Short mmCIF file of C-alpha atoms and ligand atoms in Angstrom, two decimals:
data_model
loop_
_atom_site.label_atom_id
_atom_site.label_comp_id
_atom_site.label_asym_id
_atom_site.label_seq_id
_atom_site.Cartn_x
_atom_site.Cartn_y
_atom_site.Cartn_z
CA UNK A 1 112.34 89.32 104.04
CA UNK A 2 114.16 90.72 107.23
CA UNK A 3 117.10 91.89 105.88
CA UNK A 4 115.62 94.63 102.77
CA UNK A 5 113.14 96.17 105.47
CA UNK A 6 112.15 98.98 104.20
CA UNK A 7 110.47 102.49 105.71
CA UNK A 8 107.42 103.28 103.14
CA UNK A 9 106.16 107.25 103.34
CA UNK A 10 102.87 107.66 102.46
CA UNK A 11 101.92 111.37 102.20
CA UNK A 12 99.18 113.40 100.67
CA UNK A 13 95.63 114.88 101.37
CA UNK A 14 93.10 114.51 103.88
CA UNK A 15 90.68 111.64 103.36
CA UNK A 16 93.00 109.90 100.52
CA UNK A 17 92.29 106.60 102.27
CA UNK A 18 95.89 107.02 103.10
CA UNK A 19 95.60 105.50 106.59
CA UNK A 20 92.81 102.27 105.20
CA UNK A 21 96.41 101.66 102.54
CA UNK A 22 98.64 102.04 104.86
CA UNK A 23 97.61 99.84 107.31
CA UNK A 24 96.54 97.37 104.93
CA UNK A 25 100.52 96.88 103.90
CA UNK A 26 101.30 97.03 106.93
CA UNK A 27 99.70 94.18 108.05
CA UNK A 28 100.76 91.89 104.85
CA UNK A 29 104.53 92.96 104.93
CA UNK A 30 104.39 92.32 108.82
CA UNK A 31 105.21 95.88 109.64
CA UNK A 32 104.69 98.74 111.89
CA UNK A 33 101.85 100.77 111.17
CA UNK A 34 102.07 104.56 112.76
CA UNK A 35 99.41 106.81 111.63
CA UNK A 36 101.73 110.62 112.72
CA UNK A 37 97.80 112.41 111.94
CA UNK A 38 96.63 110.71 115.19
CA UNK A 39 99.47 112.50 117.15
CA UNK A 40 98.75 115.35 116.33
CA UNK A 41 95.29 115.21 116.46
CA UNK A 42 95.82 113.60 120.20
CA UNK A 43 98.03 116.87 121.04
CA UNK A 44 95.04 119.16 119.62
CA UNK A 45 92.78 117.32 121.75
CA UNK A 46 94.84 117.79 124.86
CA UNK A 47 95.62 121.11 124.00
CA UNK A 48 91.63 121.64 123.64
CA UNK A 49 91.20 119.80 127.32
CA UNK A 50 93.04 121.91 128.66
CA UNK A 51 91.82 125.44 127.47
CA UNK A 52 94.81 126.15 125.36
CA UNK A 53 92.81 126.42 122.04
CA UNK A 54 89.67 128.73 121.79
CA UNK A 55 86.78 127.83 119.38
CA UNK A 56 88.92 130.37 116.72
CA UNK A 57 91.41 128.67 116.86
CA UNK A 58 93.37 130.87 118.98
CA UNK A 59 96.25 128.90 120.66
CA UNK A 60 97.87 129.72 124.13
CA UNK A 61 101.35 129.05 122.56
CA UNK A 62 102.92 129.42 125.34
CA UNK A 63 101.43 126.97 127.75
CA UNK A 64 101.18 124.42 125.11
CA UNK A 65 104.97 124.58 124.37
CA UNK A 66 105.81 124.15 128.47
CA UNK A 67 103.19 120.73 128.82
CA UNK A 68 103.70 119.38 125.49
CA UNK A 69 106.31 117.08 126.93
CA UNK A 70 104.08 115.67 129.48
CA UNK A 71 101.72 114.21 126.42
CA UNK A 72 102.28 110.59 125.96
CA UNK A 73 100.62 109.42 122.77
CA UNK A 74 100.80 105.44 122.49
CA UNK A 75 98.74 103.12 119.77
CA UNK A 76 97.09 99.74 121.45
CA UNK A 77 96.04 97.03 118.77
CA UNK A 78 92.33 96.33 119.82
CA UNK A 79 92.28 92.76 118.25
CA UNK A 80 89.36 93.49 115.44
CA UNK A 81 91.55 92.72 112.21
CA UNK A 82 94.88 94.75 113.40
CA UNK A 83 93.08 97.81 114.43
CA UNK A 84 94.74 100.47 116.90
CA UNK A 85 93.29 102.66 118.75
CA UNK A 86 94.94 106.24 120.10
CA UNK A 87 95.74 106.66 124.08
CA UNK A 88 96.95 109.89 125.47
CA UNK A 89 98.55 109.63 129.00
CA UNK A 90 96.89 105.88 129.52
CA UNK A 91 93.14 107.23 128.26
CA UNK A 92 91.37 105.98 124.93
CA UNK A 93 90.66 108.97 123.03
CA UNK A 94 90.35 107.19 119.67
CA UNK A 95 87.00 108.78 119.29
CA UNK A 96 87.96 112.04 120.41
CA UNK A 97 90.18 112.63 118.20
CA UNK A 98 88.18 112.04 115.06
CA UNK A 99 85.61 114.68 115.68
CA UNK A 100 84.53 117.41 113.93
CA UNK A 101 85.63 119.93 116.90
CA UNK A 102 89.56 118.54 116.65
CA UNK A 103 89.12 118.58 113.13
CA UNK A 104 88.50 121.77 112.77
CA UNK A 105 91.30 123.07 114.82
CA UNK A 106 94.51 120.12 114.15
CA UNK A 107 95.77 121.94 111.44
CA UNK A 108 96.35 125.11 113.33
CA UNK A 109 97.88 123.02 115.87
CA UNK A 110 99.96 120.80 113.56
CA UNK A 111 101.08 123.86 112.00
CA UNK A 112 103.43 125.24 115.26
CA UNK A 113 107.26 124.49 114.84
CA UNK A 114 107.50 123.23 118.65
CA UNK A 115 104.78 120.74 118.06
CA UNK A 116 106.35 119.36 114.97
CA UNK A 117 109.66 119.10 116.55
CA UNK A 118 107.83 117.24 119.38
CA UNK A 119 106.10 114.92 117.10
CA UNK A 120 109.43 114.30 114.55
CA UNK A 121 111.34 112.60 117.96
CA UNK A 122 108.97 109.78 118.41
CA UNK A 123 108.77 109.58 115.02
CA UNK A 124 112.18 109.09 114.05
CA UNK A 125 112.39 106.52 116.81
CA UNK A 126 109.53 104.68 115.87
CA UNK A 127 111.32 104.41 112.53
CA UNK A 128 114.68 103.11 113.62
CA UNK A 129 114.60 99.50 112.87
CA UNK A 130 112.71 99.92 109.77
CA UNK A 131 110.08 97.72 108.34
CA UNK A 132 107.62 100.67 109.21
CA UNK A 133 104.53 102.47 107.26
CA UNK A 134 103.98 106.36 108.07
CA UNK A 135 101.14 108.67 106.86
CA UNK A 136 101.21 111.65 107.08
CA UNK A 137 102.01 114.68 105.69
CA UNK A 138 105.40 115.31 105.52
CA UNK A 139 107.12 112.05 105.93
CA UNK A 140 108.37 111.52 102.62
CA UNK A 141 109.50 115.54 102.45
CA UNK A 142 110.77 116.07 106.38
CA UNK A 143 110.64 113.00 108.37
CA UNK A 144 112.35 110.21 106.33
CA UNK A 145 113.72 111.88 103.41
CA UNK A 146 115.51 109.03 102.94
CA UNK A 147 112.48 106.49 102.97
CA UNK A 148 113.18 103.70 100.52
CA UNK A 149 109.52 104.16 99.06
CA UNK A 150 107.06 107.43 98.99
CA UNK A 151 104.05 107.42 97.88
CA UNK A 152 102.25 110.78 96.98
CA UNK A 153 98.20 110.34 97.20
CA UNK A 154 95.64 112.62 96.03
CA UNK A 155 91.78 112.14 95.28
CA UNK A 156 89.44 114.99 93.86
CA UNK A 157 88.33 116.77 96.54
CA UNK A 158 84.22 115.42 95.93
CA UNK A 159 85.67 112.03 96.13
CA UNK A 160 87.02 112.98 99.15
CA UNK A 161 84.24 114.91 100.97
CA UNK A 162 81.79 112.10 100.14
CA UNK A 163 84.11 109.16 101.60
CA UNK A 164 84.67 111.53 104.81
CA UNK A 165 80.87 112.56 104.77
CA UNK A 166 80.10 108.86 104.48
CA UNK A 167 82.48 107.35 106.82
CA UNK A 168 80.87 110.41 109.91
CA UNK A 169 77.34 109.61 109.06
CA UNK A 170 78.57 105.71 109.41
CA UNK A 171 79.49 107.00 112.90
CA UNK A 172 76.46 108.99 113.57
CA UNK A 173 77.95 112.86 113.04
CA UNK A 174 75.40 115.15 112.29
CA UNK A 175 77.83 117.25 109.77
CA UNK A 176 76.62 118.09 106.27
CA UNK A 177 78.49 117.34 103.17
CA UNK A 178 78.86 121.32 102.74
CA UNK A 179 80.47 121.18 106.52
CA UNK A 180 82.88 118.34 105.52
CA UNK A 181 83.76 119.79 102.17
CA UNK A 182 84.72 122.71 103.93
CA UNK A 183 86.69 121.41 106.37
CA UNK A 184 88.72 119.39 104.13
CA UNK A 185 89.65 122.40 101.86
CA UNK A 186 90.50 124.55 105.13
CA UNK A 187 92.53 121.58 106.15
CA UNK A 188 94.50 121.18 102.10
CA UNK A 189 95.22 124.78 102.14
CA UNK A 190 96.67 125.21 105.73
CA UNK A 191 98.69 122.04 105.16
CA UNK A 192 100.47 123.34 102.34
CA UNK A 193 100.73 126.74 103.06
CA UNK A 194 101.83 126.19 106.92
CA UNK A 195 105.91 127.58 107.08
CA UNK A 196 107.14 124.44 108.48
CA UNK A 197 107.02 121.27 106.64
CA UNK A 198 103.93 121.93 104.42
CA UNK A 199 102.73 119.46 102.57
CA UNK A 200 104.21 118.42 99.27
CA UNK A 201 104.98 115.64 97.09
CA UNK A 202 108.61 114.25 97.61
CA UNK A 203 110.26 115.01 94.24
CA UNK A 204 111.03 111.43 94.25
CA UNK A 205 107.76 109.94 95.13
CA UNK A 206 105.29 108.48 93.33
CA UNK A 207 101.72 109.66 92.72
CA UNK A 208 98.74 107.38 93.56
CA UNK A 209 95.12 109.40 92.25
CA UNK A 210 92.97 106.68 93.60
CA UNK A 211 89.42 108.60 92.91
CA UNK A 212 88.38 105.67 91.17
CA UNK A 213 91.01 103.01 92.17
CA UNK A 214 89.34 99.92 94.33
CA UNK A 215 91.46 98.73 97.08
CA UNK A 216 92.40 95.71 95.17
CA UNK A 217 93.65 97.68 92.10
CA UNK A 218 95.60 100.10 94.59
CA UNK A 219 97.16 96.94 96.04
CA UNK A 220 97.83 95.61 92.90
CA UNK A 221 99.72 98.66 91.91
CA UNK A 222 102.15 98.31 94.75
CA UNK A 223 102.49 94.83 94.45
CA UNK A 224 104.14 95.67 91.07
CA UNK A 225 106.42 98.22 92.42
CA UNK A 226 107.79 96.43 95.25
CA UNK A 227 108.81 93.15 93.35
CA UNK A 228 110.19 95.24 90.92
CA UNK A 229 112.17 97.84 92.91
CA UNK A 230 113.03 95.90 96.32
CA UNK A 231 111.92 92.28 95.37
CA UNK A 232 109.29 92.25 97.96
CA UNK A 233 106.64 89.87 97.41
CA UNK A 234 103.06 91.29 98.35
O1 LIG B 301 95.87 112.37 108.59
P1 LIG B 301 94.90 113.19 109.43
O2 LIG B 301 93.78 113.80 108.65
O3 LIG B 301 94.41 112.44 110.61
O4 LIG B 301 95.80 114.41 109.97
C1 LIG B 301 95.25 115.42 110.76
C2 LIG B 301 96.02 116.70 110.59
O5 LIG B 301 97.33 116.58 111.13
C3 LIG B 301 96.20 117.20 109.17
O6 LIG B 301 95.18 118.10 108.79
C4 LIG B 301 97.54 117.87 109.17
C5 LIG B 301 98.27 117.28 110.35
N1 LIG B 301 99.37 116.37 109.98
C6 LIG B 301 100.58 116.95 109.69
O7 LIG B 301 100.70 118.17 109.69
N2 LIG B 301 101.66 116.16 109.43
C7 LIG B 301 101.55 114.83 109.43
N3 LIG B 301 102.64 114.08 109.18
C8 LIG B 301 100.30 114.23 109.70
C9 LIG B 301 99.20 115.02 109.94
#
């Protein structure tokens, strides 16, 4: 349906399986899928690469504010079943940016107005035409306030640790559970506490506690909403 493209904003915690759903209707509503956590993890990683950001967490604000423009942060679709993969300035750092050692340190990062501000413009012009689905944070709240759709989601935070701790171990990580939980409720409470654009549920989106939702039954869920409120077939 060209013509009621919509932008859906899909915010909420870390390890939601916000990025698995929104890619997912992405790819059956034939939109754009931008996953805004990947830029700034790519920015923490260059930020990292270049010595800006000490194993504290200790940022050299300064010198990250007067390169941050030379960071290019493009998505390439690799082929396997509409995956992308993360490239800052031409190199794949896909992998890279999922560790433990970015992980630890993104929300600092993500937390600096400058770096926001710098993220929000490609953003918003990813976003122009429409027919897009965002993840994120702050989408719904700061980004596209006036998104036609927002979704909220939220897991318990052992759901979340084990689907984390499963999906590293998958990759061969050596982190514990204990290491993941703890990153994950470092990560929640700097999110929402952070000055600038914490996150929060859009007054006007809706809430999606998928601890023990399948995929399907998530899908199905939508499906309802967008026949009903922008007769979208999914
Ligand atoms: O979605 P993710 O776990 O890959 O995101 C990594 C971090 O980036 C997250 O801890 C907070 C930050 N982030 C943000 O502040 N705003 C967004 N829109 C997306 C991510």
């Amino acid at each position: 349906m060209e013509n009621n493209r919509i932008i859906i904003a899909i915010d909420g915690y870390s390890s939601t399986g916000k990025s698995s759903f929104a890619k997912l209707i992405a790819s059956r509503l034939g939109y754009i899928y931008v996953d805004t956590g990947a830029l700034y993890r790519a920015i923490t990683y260059f930020a990292h690469n270049c010595g800006f950001i000490d194993n504290k967490c200790r940022i050299k604000e300064d010198w990250l504010r007067k390169t941050i423009n030379n960071v290019s942060v493009t998505f390439k679709q690799t082929g396997e079943g509409g995956k992308s993969e993360t490239y800052l300035n031409d190199a794949n750092v896909e992998k890279h940016i999922r560790s433990m050692e970015v992980s630890n340190k993104v929300s600092h990062v993500s937390a600096l107005p400058f770096v926001r501000e710098y993220v929000d413009g490609i953003l918003h012009r990813l976003g122009e035409k429409k027919g897009v689905v965002m993840d994120g944070r702050d989408i719904g709240t700061a980004v596209f306030p006036n998104a036609e759709l927002k979704l909220f989601m939220t897991a318990a935070i052992n759901v979340r640790a084990e689907r984390r701790f499963k999906e590293l171990q998958a990759k061969g990580a050596k982190e514990t559970f204990e290491e993941v939980l703890k990153n994950l409720e470092e990560r929640d409470y700097i999110d929402e506490h952070r000055e600038t654009a914490p996150l929060a549920k859009a007054e006007d989106a809706i809430l999606l506690d998928n601890s023990y939702m399948t995929m399907e039954e998530q899908c199905a869920w939508l499906g309802g909403i967008l026949k009903e409120k922008f007769d979208i077939d999914f």
